[in-house]
XYZ file of C-alpha atoms in Angstrom:
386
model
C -104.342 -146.906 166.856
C -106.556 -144.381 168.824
C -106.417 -144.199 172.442
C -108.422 -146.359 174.298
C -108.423 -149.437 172.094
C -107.559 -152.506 172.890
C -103.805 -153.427 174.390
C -102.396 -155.590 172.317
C -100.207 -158.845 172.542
C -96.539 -158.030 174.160
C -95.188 -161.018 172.172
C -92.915 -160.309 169.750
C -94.797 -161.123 166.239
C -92.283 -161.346 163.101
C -91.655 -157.969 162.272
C -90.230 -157.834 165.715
C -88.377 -160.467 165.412
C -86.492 -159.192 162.559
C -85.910 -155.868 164.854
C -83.955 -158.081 167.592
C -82.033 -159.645 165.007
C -80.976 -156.021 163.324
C -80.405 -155.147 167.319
C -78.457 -158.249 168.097
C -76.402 -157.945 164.944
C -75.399 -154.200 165.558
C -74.349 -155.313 169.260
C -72.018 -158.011 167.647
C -70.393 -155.497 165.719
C -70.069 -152.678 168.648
C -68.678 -155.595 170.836
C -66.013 -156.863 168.072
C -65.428 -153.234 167.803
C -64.595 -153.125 171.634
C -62.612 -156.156 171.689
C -60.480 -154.515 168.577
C -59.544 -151.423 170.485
C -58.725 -153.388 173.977
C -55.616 -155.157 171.789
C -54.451 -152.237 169.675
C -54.864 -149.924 172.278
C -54.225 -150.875 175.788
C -54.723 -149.142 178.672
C -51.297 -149.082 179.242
C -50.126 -147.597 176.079
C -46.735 -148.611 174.742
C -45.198 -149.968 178.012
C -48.508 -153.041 177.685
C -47.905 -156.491 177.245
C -51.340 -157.816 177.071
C -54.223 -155.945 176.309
C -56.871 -154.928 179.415
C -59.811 -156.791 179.954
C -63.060 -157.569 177.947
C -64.909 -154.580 179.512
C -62.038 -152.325 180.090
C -62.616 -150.424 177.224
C -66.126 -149.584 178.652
C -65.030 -148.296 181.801
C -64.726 -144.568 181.027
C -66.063 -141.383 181.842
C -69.499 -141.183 183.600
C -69.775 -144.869 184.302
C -67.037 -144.229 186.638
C -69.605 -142.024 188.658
C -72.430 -144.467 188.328
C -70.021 -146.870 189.834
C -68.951 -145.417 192.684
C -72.833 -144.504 193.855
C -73.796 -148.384 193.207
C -70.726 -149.081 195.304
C -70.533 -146.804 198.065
C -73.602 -144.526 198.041
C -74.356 -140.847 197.775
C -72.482 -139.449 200.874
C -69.986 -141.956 201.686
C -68.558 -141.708 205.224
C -70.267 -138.283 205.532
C -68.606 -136.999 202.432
C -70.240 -134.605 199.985
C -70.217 -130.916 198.568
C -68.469 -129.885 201.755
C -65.152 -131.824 200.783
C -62.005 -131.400 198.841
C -62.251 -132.571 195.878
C -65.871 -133.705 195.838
C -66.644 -135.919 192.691
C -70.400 -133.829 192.387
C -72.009 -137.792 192.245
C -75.539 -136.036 193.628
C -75.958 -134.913 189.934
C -76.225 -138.003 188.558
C -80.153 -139.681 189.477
C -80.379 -143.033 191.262
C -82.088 -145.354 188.970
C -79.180 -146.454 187.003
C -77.010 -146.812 190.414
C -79.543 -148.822 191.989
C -80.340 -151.168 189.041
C -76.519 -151.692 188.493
C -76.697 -152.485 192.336
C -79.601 -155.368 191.887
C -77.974 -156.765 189.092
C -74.395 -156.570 190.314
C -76.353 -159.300 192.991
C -76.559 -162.033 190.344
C -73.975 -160.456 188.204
C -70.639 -159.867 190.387
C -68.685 -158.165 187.560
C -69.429 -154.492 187.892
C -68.919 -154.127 184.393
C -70.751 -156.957 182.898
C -73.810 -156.387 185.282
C -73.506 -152.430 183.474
C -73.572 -153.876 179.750
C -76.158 -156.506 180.394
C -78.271 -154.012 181.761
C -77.698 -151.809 178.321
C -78.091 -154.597 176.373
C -81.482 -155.970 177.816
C -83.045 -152.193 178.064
C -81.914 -151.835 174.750
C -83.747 -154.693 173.133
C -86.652 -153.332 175.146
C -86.297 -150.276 173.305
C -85.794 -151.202 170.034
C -89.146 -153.059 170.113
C -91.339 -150.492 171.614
C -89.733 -147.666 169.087
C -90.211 -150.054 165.703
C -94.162 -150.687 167.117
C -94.342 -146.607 167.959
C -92.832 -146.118 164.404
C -95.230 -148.561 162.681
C -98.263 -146.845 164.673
C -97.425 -143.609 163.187
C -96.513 -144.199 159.957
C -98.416 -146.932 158.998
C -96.157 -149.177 157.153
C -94.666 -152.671 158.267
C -91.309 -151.631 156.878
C -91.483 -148.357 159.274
C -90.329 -150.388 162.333
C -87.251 -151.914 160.793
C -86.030 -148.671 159.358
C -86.480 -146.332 162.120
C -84.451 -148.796 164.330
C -81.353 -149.058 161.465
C -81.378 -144.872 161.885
C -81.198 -145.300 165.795
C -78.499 -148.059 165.530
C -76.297 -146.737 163.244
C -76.937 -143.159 164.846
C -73.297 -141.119 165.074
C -73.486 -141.593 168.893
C -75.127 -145.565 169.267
C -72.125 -146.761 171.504
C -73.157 -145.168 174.573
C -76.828 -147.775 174.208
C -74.408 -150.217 174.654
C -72.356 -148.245 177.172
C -72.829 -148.630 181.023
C -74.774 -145.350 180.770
C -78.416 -144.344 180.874
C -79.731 -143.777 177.675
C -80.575 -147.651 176.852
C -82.347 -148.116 180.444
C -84.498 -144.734 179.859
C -85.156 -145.966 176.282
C -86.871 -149.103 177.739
C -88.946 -147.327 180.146
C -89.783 -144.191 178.104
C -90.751 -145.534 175.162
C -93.043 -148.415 176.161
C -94.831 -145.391 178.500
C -95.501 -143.142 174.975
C -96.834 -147.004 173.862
C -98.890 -146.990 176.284
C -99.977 -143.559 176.286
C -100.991 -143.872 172.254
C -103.136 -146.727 173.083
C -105.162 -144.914 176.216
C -103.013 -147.396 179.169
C -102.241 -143.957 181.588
C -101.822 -145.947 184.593
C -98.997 -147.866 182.728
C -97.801 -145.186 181.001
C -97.224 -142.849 184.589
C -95.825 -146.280 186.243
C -93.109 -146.346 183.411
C -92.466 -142.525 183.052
C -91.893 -142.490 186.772
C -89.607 -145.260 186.326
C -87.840 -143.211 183.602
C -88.183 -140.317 185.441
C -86.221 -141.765 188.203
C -83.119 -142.672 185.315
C -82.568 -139.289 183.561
C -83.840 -135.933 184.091
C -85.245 -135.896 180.868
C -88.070 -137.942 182.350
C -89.602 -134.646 183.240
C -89.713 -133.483 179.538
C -91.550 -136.819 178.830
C -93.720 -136.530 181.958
C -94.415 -132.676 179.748
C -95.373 -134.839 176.506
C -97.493 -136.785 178.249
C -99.931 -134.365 180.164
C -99.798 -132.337 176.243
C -100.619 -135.910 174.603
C -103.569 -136.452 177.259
C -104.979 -133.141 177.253
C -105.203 -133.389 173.785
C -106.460 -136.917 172.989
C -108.756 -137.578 176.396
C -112.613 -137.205 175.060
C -114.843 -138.949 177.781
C -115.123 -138.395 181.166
C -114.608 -141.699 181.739
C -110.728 -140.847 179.960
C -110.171 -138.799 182.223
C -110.768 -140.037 185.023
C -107.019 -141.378 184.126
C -105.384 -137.603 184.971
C -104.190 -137.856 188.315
C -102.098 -140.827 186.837
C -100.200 -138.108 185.697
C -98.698 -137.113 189.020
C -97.054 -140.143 189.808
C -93.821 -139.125 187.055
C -93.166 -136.596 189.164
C -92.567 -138.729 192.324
C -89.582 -140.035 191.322
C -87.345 -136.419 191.182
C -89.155 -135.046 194.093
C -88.270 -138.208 196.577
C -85.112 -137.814 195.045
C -84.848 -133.780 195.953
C -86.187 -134.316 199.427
C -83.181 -137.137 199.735
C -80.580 -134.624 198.910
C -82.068 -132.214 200.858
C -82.160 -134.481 204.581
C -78.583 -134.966 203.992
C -77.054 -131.016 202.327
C -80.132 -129.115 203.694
C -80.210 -127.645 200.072
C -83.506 -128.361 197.783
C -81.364 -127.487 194.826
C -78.529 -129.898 195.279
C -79.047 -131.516 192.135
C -78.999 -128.671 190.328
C -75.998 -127.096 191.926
C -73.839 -130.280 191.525
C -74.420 -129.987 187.668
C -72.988 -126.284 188.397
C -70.207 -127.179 189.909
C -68.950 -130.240 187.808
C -70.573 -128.950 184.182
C -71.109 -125.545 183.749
C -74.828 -125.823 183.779
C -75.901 -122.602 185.384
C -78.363 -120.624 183.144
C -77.141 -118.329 180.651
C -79.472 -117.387 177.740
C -79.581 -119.259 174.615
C -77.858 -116.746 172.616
C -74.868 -116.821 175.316
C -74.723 -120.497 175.173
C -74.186 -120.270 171.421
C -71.535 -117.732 171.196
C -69.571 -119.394 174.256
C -69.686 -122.637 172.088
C -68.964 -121.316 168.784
C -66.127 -120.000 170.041
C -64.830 -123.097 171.640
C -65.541 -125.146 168.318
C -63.827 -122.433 165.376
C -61.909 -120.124 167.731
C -59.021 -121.784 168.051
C -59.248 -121.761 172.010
C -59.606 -125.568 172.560
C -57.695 -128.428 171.554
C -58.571 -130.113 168.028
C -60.216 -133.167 170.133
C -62.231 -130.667 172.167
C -63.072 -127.987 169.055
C -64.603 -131.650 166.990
C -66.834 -132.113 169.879
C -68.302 -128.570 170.464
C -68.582 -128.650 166.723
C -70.687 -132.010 167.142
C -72.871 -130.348 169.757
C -73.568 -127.190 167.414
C -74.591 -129.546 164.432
C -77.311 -131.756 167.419
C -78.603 -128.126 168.089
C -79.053 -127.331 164.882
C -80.980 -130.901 164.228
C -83.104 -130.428 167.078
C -84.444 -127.254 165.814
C -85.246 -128.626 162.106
C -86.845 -131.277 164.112
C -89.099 -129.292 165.986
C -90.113 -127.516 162.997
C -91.712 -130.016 161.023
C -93.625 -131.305 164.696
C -95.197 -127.758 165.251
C -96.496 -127.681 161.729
C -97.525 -131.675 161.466
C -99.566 -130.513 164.842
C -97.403 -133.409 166.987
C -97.620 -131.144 169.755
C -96.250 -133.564 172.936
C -93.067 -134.923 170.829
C -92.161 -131.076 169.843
C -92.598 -130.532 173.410
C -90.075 -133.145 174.325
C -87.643 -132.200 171.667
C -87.858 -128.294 172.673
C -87.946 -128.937 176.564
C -84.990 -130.941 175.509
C -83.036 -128.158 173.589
C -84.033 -125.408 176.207
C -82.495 -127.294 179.085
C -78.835 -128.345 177.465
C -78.987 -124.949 175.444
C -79.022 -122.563 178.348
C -75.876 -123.448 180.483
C -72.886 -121.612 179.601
C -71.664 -124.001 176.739
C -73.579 -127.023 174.896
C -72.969 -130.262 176.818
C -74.260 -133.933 175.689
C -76.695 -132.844 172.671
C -75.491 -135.258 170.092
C -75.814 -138.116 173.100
C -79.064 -136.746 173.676
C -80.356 -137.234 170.222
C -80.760 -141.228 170.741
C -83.234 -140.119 173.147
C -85.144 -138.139 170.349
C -87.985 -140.877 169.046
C -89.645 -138.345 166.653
C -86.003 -137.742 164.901
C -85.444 -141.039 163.927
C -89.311 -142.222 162.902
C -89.121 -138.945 160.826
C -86.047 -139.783 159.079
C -87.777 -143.039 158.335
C -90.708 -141.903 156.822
C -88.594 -139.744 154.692
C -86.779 -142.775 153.678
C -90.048 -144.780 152.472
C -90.535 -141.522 150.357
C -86.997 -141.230 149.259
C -85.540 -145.282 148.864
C -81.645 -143.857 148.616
C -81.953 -142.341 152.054
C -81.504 -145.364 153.946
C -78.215 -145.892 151.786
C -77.175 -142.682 152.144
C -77.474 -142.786 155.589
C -75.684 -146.121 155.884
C -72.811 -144.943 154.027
C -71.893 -141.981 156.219
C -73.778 -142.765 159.551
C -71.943 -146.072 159.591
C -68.132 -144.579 159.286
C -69.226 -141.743 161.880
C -70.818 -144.075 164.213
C -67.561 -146.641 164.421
C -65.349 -143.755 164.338
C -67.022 -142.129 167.458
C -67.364 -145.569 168.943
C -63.712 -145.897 168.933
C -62.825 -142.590 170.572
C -65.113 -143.225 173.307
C -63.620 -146.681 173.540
C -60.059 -145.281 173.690
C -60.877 -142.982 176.296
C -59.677 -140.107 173.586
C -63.793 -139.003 173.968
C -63.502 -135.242 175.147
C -66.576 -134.924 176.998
């Protein structure tokens, strides 16, 4: 579909359909997953003697930091990079914290309002990346398959996670939609939206002044640019924020310092300082697996930018090597293979490839499916290293 035709019907037709049932199905199976590990492994250990809650086992890592800024704020009690022992919240954006807020309102479990928020964003996503998929490649099986590759993706438990990556699915995938069919004012709304959810909301904000620039003929068209400043609201009312209350412009960026090791080094650095966690023999074995993992997503991002540069899909190798640039140049890879979900191109790509090659899907099934439960229960655990 070229831009500027005709919006079409948001109601799901069957083809969609058959995506929410492939979605709902896969969050069965994540959730029996979760309710496995909450008996065999308590929270508690040995010394249990029943197991924790139904959402215990998501209440790890980062959602702990989402939690506290839904609860209590940014700068509780006039707390913040000046104190002992400060948690670095600031580097986390507010869009998750304040939709786990609204939703906490009708939802008073903290957790359950988290995972209902995943699991509605996700559905969200799922349909807008099978219609993206079916736009590009042009076959009504495209949908179904490129969603099976994101579901069954090595790192799928954190879209049903109280994390980010489902939420910024449904907002930045449904603004590409609505980029590809010529909607700008929709797609800037949505990209701010998204914008205001992960940082990686600026790559996509990159994509789309690329995909514009490149596809807007008429004057008329655009007429639609300054549309294309309103993505960029959402990080800069979020620096001036930090900045009324730390007088620093960079606080963002200097929390991720502080808690992540995310100050620049250059990409070559990066590499070497995480090659030598992962074979050196410097790290744990649980710690050495994942800087392994995050030198395997590098390597997939490249190979994926490749083929975009030479199929001329300028905006999505934009977003995949805006991507790459900004979590390969701190001092050691951090989130990559997470970051993949986010990756649209990567997973219609892999099912085009599939429609040419019919024992990719099972391949893919066979070992994607192991990897992905196997990951899902170390995150569950709260054995994930990072």
């Amino acid at each position: 579909m070229r831009a500027g035709s005709p919006v079409p019907r948001w109601r799901p037709g069957p083809d969609d359909r058959e995506v929410l049932w492939l979605y709902v199905l896969t969050r069965v199976g994540i959730w029996t997953t979760a309710g496995a590990v909450r008996w065999l492994f308590p929270a508690d250990g040995d010394r249990a003697v029943r197991p924790g809650s139904l959402f215990s086992p998501w209440e790890r890592w980062d959602w702990s930091h989402y939690l506290r800024i839904a609860q209590d704020g940014y700068f509780p009690g006039g707390a913040g990079p000046w104190t002992a022992g400060w948690d670095n919240r600031e580097a986390f954006l507010p869009g998750f914290p304040l939709a786990l807020r609204a939703v906490h309102a009708v939802v008073p479990h903290w957790a359950a309002a988290g995972a209902l928020i995943s699991f509605l964003a996700g559905g969200v996503a799922v349909l807008a990346l099978a219609r993206i998929a079916r736009h590009h490649l042009r076959d009504a099986e495209a949908g179904r398959r490129t969603v099976l590759f994101l579901l069954l993706s090595p790192c799928a438990v954190f879209l049903a996670a109280g994390y980010t990556e489902a939420l910024f699915l449904a907002l930045a995938l449904p603004a590409w939609l609505a980029a590809q069919r010529g909607n700008w004012p929709a797609a800037a709304a949505l990209a701010c939206l998204a914008s205001s959810v992960r940082a990686t909301g600026l790559f996509l904000l990159a994509a789309l002044v690329l995909l514009f620039a490149t596809t807007a003929r008429s004057r008329r068209e655009w007429r639609s640019a300054p549309w294309l400043l309103l993505p960029a609201l959402a990080p800069a009312a979020y620096s001036w924020f930090l900045h009324a209350r730390t007088g620093d412009w960079n606080a963002w960026k200097h929390a991720q310092e502080r808690g992540w090791y995310r100050d620049f080094h250059t990409p070559w650095e990066a590499w070497t300082n995480t090659w030598n966690a992962a074979f050196h023999h410097v790290q744990p074995t649980g710690y050495a697996l994942m800087w392994q993992a995050e030198l395997v997503a590098m390597l997939v991002g490249i190979a994926l930018v490749v083929p975009l540069v030479r199929r001329r899909q300028w905006p999505e190798a934009l977003y995949v090597a805006l991507t790459l640039w900004a979590l390969g140049t701190s001092y050691w890879y951090t989130s990559i293979p997470r970051s993949t979900l986010l990756w649209w191109p990567l997973w219609i790509a892999l099912a085009g490839w599939s429609l040419r090659r019919p024992g990719l899907r099972t391949a893919y099934v066979c070992i994607a499916g192991p990897l992905s439960t196997l990951v899902a229960v170390t995150f569950l655990t709260g054995r994930w290293a990072g």
